[in-house]
JSON list of C-alpha atoms in Angstrom, two decimals:
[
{"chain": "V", "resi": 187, "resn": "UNK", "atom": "CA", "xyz": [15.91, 158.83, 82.78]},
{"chain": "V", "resi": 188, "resn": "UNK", "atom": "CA", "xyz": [18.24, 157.00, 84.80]},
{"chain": "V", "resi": 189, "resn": "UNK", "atom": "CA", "xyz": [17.76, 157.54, 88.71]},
{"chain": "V", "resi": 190, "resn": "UNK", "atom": "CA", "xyz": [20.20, 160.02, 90.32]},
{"chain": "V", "resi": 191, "resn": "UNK", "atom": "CA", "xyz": [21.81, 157.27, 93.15]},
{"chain": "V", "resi": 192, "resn": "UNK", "atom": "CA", "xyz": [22.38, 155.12, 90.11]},
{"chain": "V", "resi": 193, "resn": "UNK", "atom": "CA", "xyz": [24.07, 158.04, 87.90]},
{"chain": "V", "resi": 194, "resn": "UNK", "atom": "CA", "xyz": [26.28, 158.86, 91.24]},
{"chain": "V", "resi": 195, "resn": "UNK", "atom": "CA", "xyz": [27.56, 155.48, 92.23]},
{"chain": "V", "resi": 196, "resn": "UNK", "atom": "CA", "xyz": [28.27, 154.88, 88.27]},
{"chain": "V", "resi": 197, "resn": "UNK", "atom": "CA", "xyz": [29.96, 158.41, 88.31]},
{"chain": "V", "resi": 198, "resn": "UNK", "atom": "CA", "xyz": [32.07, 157.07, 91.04]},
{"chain": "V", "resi": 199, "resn": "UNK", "atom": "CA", "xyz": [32.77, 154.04, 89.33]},
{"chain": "V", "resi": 200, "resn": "UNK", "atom": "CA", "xyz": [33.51, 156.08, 86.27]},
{"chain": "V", "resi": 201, "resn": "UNK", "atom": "CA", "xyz": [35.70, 158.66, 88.32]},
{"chain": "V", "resi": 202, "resn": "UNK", "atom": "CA", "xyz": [37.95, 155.35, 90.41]},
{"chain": "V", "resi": 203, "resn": "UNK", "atom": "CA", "xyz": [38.58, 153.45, 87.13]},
{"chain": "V", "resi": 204, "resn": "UNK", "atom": "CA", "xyz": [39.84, 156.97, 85.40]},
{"chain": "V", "resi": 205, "resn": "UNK", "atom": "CA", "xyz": [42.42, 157.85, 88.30]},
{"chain": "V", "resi": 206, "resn": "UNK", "atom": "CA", "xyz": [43.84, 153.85, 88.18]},
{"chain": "V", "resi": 207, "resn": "UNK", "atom": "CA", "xyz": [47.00, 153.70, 86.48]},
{"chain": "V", "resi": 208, "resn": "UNK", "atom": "CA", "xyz": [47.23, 152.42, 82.58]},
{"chain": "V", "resi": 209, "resn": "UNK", "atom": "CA", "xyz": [49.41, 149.77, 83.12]},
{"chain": "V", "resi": 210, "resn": "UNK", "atom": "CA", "xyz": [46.79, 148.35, 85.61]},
{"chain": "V", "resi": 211, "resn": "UNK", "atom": "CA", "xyz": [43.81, 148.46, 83.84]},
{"chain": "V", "resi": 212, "resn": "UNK", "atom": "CA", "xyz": [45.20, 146.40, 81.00]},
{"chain": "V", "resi": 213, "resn": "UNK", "atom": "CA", "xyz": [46.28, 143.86, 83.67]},
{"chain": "V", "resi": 214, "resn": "UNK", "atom": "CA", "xyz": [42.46, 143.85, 85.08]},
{"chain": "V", "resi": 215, "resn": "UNK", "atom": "CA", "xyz": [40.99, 143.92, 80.89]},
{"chain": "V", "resi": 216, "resn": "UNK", "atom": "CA", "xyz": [43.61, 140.96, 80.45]},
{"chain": "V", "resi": 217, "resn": "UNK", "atom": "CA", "xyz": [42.13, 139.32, 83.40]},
{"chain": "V", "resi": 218, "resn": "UNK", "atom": "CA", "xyz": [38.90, 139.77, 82.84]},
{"chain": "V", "resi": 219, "resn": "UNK", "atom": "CA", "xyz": [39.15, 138.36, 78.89]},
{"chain": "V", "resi": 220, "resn": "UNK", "atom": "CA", "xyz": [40.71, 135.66, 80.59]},
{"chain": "V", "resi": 221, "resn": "UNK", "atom": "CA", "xyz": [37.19, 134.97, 83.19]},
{"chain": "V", "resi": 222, "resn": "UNK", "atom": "CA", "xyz": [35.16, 135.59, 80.26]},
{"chain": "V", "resi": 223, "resn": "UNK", "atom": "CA", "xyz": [36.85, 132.85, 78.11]},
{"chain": "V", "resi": 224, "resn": "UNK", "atom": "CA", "xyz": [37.38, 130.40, 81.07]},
{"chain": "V", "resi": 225, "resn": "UNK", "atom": "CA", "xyz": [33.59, 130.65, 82.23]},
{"chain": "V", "resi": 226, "resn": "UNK", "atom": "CA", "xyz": [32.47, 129.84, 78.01]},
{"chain": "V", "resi": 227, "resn": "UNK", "atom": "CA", "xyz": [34.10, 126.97, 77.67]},
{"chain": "V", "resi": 228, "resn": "UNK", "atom": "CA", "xyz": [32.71, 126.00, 81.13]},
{"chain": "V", "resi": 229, "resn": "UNK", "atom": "CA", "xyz": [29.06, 127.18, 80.39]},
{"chain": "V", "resi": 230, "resn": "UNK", "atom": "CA", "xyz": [29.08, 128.27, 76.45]},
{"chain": "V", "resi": 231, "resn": "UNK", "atom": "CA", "xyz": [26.49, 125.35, 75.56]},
{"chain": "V", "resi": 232, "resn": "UNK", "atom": "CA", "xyz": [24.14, 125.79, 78.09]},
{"chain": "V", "resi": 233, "resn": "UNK", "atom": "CA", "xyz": [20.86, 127.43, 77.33]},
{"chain": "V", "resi": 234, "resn": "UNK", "atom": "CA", "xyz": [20.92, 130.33, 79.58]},
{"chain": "V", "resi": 235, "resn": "UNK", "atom": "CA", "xyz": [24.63, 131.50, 78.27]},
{"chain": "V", "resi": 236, "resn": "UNK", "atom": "CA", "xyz": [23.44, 134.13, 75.42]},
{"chain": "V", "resi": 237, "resn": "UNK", "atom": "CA", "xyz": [20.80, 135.37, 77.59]},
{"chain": "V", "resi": 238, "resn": "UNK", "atom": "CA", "xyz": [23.71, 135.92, 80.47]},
{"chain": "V", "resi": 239, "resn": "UNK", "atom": "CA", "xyz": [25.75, 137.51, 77.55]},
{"chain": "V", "resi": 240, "resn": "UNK", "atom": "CA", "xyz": [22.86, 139.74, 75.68]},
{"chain": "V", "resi": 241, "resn": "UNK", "atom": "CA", "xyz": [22.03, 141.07, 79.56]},
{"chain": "V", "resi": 242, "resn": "UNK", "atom": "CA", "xyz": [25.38, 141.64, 80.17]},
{"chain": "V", "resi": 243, "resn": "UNK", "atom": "CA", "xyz": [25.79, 143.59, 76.59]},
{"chain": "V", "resi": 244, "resn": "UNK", "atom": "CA", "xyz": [22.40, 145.43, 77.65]},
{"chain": "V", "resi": 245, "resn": "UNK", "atom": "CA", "xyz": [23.78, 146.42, 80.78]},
{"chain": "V", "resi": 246, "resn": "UNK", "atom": "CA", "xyz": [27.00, 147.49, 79.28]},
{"chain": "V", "resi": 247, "resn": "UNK", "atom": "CA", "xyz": [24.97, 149.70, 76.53]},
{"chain": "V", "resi": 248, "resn": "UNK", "atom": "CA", "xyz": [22.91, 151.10, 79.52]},
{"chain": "V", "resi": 249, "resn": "UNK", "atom": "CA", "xyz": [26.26, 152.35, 81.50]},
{"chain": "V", "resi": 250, "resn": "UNK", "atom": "CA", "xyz": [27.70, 153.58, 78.53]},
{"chain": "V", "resi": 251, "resn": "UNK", "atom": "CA", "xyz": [24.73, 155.97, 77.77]},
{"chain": "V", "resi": 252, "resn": "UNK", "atom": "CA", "xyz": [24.63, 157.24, 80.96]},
{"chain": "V", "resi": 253, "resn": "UNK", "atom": "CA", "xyz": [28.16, 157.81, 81.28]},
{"chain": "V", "resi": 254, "resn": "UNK", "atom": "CA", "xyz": [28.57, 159.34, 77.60]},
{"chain": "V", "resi": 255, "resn": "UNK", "atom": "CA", "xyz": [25.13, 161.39, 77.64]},
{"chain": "V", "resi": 256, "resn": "UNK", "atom": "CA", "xyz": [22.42, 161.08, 80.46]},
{"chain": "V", "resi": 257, "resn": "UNK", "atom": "CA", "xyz": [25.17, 162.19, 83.32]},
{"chain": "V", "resi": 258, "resn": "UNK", "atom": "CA", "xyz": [25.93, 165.04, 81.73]},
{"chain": "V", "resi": 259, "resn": "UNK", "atom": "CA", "xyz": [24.56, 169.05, 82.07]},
{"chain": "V", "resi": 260, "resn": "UNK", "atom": "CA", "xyz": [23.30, 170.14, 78.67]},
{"chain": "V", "resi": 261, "resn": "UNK", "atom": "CA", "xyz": [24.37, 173.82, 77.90]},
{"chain": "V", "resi": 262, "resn": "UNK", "atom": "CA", "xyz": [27.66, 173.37, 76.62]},
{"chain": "V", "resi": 263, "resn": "UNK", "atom": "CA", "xyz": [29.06, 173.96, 73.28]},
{"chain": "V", "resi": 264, "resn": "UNK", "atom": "CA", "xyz": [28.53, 172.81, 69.92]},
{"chain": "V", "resi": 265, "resn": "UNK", "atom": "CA", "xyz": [31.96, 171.37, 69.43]},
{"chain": "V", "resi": 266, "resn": "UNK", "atom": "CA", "xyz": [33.07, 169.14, 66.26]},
{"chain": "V", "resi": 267, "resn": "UNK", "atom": "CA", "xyz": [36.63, 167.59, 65.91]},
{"chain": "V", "resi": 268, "resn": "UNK", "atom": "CA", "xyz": [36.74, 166.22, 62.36]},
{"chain": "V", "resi": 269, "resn": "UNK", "atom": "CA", "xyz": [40.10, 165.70, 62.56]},
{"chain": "V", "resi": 270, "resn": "UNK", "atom": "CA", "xyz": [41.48, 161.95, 62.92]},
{"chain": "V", "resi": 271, "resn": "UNK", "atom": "CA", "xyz": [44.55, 161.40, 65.14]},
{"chain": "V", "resi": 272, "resn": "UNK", "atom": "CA", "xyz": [44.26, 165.23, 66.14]},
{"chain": "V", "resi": 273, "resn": "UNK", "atom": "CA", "xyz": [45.07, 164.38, 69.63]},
{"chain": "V", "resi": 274, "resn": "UNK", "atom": "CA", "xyz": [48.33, 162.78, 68.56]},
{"chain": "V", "resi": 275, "resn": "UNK", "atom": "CA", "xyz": [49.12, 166.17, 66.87]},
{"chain": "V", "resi": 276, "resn": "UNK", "atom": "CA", "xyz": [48.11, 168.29, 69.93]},
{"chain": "V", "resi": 277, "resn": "UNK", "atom": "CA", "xyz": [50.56, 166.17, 71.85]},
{"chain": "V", "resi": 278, "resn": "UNK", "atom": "CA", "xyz": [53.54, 165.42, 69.84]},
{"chain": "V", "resi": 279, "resn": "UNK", "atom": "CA", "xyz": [52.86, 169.61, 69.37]},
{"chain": "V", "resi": 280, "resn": "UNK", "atom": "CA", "xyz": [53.62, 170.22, 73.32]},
{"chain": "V", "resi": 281, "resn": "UNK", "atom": "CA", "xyz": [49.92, 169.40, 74.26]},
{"chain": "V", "resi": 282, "resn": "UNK", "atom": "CA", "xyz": [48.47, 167.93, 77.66]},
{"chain": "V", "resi": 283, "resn": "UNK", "atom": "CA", "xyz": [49.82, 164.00, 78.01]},
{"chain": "V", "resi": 284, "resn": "UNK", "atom": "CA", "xyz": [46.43, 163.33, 79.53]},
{"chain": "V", "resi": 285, "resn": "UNK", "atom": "CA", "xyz": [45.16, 162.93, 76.10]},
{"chain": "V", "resi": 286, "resn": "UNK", "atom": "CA", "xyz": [46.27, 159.73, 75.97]},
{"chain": "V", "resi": 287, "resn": "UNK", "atom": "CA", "xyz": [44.63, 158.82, 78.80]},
{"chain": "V", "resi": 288, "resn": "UNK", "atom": "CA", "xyz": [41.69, 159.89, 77.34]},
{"chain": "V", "resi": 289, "resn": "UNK", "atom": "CA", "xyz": [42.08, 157.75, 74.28]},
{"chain": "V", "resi": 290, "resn": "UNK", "atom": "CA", "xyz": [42.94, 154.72, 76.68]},
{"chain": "V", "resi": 291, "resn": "UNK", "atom": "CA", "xyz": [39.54, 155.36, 78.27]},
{"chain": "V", "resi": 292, "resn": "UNK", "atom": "CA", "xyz": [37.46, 155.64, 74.93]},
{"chain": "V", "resi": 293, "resn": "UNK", "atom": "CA", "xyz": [39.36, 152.56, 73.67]},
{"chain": "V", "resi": 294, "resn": "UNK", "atom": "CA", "xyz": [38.53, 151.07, 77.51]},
{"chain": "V", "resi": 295, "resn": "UNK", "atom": "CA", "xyz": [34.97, 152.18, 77.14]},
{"chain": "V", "resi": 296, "resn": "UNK", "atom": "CA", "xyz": [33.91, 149.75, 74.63]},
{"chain": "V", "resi": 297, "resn": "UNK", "atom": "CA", "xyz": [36.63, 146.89, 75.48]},
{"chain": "V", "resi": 298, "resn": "UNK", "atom": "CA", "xyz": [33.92, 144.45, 77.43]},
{"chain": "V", "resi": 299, "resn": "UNK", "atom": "CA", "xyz": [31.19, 145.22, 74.49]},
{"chain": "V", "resi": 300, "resn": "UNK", "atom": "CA", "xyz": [33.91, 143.09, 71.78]},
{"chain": "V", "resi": 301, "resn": "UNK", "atom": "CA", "xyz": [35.08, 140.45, 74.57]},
{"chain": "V", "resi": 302, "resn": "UNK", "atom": "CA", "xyz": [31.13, 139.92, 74.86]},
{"chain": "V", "resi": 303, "resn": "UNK", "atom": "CA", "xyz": [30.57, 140.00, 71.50]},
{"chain": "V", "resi": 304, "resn": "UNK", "atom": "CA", "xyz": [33.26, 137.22, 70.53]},
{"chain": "V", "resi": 305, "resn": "UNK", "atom": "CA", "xyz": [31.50, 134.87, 72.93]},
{"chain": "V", "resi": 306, "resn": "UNK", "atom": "CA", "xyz": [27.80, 135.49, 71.56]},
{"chain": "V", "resi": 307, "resn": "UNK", "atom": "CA", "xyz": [29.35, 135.01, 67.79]},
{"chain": "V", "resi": 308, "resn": "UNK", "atom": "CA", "xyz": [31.46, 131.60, 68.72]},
{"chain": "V", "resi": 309, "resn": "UNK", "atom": "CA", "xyz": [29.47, 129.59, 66.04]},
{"chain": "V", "resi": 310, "resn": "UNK", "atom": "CA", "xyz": [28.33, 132.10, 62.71]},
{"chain": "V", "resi": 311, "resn": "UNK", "atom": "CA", "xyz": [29.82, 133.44, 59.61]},
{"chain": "V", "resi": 312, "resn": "UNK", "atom": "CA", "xyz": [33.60, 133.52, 58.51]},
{"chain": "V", "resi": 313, "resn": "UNK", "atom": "CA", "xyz": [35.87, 134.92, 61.02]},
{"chain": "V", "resi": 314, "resn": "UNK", "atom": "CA", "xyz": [36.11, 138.02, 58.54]},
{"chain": "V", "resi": 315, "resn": "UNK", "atom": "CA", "xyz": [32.42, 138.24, 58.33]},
{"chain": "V", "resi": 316, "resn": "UNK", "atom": "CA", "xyz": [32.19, 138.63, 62.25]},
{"chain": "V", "resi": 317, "resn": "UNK", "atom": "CA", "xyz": [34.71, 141.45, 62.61]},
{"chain": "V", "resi": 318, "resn": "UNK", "atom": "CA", "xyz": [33.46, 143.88, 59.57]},
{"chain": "V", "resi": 319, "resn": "UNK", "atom": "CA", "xyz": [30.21, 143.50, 61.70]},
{"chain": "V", "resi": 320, "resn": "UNK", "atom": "CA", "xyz": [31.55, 144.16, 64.86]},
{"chain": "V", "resi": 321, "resn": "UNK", "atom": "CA", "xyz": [33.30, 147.16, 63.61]},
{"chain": "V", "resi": 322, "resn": "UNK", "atom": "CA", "xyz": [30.67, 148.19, 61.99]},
{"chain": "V", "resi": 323, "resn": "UNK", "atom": "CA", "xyz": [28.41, 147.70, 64.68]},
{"chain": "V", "resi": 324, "resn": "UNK", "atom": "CA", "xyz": [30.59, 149.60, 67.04]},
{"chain": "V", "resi": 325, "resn": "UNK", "atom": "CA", "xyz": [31.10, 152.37, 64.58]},
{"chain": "V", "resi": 326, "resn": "UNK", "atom": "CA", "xyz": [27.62, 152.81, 64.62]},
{"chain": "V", "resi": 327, "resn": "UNK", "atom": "CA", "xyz": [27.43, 152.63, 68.26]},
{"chain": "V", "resi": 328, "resn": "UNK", "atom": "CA", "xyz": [29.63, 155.28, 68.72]},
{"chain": "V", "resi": 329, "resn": "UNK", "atom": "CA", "xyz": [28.61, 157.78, 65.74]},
{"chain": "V", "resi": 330, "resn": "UNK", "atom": "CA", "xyz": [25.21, 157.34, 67.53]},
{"chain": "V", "resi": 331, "resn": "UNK", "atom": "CA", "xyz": [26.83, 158.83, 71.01]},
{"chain": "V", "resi": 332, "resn": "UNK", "atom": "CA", "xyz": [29.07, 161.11, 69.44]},
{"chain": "V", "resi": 333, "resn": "UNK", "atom": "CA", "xyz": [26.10, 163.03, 67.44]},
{"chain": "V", "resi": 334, "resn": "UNK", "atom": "CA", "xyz": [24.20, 162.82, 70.54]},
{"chain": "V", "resi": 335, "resn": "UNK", "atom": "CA", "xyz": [26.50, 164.46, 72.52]},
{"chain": "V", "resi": 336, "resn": "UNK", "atom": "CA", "xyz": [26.74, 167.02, 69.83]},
{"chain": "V", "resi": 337, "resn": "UNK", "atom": "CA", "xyz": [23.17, 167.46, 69.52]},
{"chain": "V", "resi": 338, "resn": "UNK", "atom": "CA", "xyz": [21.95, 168.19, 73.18]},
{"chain": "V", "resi": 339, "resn": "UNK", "atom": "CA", "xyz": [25.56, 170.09, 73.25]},
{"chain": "V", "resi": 340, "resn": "UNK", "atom": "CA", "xyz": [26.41, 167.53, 76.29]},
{"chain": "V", "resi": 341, "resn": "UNK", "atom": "CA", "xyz": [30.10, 166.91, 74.75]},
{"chain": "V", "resi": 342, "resn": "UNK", "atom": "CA", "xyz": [32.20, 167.10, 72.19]},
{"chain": "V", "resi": 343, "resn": "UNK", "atom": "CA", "xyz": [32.05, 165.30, 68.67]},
{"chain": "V", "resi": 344, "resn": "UNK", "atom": "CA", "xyz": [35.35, 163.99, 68.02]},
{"chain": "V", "resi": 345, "resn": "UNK", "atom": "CA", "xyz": [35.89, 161.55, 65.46]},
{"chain": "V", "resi": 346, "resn": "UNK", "atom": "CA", "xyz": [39.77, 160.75, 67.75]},
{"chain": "V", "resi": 347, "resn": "UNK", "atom": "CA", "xyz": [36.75, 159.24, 70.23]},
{"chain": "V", "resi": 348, "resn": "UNK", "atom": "CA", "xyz": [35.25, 156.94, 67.22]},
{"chain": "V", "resi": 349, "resn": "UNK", "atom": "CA", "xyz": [38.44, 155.88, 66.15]},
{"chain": "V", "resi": 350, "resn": "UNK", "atom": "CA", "xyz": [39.50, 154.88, 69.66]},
{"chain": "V", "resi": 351, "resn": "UNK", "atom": "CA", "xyz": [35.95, 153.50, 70.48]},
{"chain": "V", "resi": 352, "resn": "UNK", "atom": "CA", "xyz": [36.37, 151.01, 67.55]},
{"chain": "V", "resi": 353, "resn": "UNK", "atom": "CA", "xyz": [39.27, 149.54, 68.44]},
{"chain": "V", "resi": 354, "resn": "UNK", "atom": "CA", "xyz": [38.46, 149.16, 71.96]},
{"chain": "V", "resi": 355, "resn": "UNK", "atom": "CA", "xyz": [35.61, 146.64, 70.35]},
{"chain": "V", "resi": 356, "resn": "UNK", "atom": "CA", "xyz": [37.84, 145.12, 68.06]},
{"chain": "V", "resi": 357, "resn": "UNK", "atom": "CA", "xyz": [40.92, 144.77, 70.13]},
{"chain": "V", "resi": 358, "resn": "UNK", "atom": "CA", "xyz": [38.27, 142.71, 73.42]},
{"chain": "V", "resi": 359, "resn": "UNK", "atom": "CA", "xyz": [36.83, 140.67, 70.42]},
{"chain": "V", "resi": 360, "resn": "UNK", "atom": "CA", "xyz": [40.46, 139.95, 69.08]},
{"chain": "V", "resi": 361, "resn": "UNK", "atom": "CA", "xyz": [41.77, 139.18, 72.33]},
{"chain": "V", "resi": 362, "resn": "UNK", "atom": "CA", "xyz": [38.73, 137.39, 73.46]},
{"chain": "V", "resi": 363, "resn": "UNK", "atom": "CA", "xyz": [39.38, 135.21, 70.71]},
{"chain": "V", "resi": 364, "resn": "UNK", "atom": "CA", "xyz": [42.87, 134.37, 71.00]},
{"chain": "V", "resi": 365, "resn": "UNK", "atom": "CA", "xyz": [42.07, 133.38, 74.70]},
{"chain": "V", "resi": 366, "resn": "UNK", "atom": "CA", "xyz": [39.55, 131.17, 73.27]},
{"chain": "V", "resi": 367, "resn": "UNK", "atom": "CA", "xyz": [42.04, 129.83, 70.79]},
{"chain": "V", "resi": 368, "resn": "UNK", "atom": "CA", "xyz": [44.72, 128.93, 73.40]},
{"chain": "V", "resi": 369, "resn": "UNK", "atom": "CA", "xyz": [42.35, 127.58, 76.37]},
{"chain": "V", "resi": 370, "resn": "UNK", "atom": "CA", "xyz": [41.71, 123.79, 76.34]},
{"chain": "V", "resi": 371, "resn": "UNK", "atom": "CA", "xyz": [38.14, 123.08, 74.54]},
{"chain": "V", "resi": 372, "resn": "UNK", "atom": "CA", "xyz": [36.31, 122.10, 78.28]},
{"chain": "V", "resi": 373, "resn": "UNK", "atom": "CA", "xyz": [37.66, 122.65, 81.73]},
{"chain": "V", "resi": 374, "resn": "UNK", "atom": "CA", "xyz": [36.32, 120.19, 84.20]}
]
């Protein structure tokens, strides 16, 4: 299990990015697509790139967990939201705005997990090829957390979060690759 200075200083982490403001966390994801495509055409051919990238993806995968499952108190409730788009309903029916924030932050969530994905699938398969997988990879990914949470009753199982989770991957892979598209080929 993850150590409990590690879980704290992540739950900080967690807690400062949640209270910034919307419009400045794209800024900072545009930013950092930006770094991320800059530094591959820079260091994309050397032979310690995909190890850099697959560490980073680890580490990513290893925040995630704790953040989604291993920081949180089991004893809750079974919950299950089967639902799609409910939040949109709840909302445009008079409910709490901060639902969208929370579907920002599950789209936010798995953001750097498609911008790192992009770079470590520069050279195989069709373009189409690479983003069924990474959907489908990230679908996975987050059906795997969601049922977790469920099953150790540690959150709620929503599919609104798998939805939102999904195209967080797809919209840093999609925007990772445009950057990529519209940077010069080297940088010297």
């Amino acid at each position: 299990c993850a150590s409990p200075v590690f879980i704290m200083n992540l739950d900080s982490l967690t807690n400062f990015i949640y209270h910034q403001s919307i419009p400045y966390l794209i800024r900072w994801s545009i930013i950092s697509v930006l770094i991320s495509a800059v530094l591959y055409r820079s260091f994309g051919k050397r032979c310690w790139w995909k190890p850099v990238l697959i560490a980073t993806l680890c580490i990513w995968t290893a925040a995630v967990l704790v953040i989604t499952v291993l920081s949180r108190d089991p004893g809750g409730t079974y919950s299950l939201s089967l639902v799609p788009l409910h939040s949109y309903l709840e909302i445009l029916g008079g409910g709490s705005l901060e639902l969208l924030r929370s579907n920002f932050m599950n789209m936010l969530l798995f953001f750097p997990a498609g911008v790192q994905s992009r770079l470590l699938l520069t050279e195989s398969s069709s373009p189409r090829r690479k983003f069924t997988v990474i959907a489908a990879v990230f679908f996975c990914s987050s059906l795997s957390i969601e049922t977790t949470q469920y099953l150790l009753a540690v959150g709620h199982f929503e599919v609104d979060d798998i939805l939102h989770n999904i195209l967080g991957a797809v919209g840093g892979y999609v925007l990772c690759g445009w950057a990529l598209g519209n940077l010069p080929p080297t940088i010297d």
